Phi, psi and omega in degrees: 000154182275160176287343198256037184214105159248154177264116159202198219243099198258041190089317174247060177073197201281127186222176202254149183257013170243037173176167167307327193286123173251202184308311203295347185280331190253006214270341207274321176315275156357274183294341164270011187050058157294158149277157191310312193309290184320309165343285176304345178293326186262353164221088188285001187258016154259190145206191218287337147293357162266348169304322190309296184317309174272355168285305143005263164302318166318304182302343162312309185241021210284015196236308169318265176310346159298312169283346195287311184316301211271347161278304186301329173304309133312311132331286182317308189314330162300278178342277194326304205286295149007271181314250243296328168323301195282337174228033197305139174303134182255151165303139185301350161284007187268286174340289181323291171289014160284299174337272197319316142281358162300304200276354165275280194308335188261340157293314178284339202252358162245356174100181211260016194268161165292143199275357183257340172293297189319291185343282195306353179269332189293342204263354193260026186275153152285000000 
């Protein structure tokens, strides 16, 4: 392994010390017996000795970094399961027709000309 791919802790938890990717990012790779390659497919700006650093250290900490996974993981699901409450989804003809009068009301109320003319005069204003 190179020396110069580290694990460390810049605040938003365990990180690659050449990139943003931190350990929690790569552990769902992992935790399926991805390959280095797959890996790269969905995060190509990595490569394979730092996966290496981090693949390491997983193994290292797997039990650990395992609960850590399904706590966040939980989390999200909650954060998600929230939201759709405070929002819940409608069939896309409800949406669709909501669209289509916000742009009848927002036409009568600017008048019925194109909305790309007005545009193109507002961006040619000093």
């Amino acid at each position: 392994m190179n020396n110069d791919f580290q694990i460390v802790d810049r605040g938003r938890g365990l990180q690659l010390s050449t990139s943003r990717i931190t350990v929690q990012d790569l552990v769902p790779y992992f935790q399926k017996a991805c390959s280095y390659g797959e890996i790269i497919r969905s995060i190509p700006t990595l490569s394979h000795e730092e996966i290496a650093v981090v693949d390491c250290y997983y193994r290292k900490h797997k039990e650990e970094l395992d609960e850590e996974d399904g706590r966040i993981r939980a989390h999200v699901a909650e954060q998600i399961r929230l939201q759709r409450l405070r929002f819940p989804e409608e069939p896309r003809e409800v949406r669709l027709a909501r669209m289509k009068e916000r742009l009848r009301q927002r036409q009568q109320l600017h008048g019925a000309g194109s909305s790309a003319g007005r545009s193109a005069s507002r961006i040619a204003r000093p």
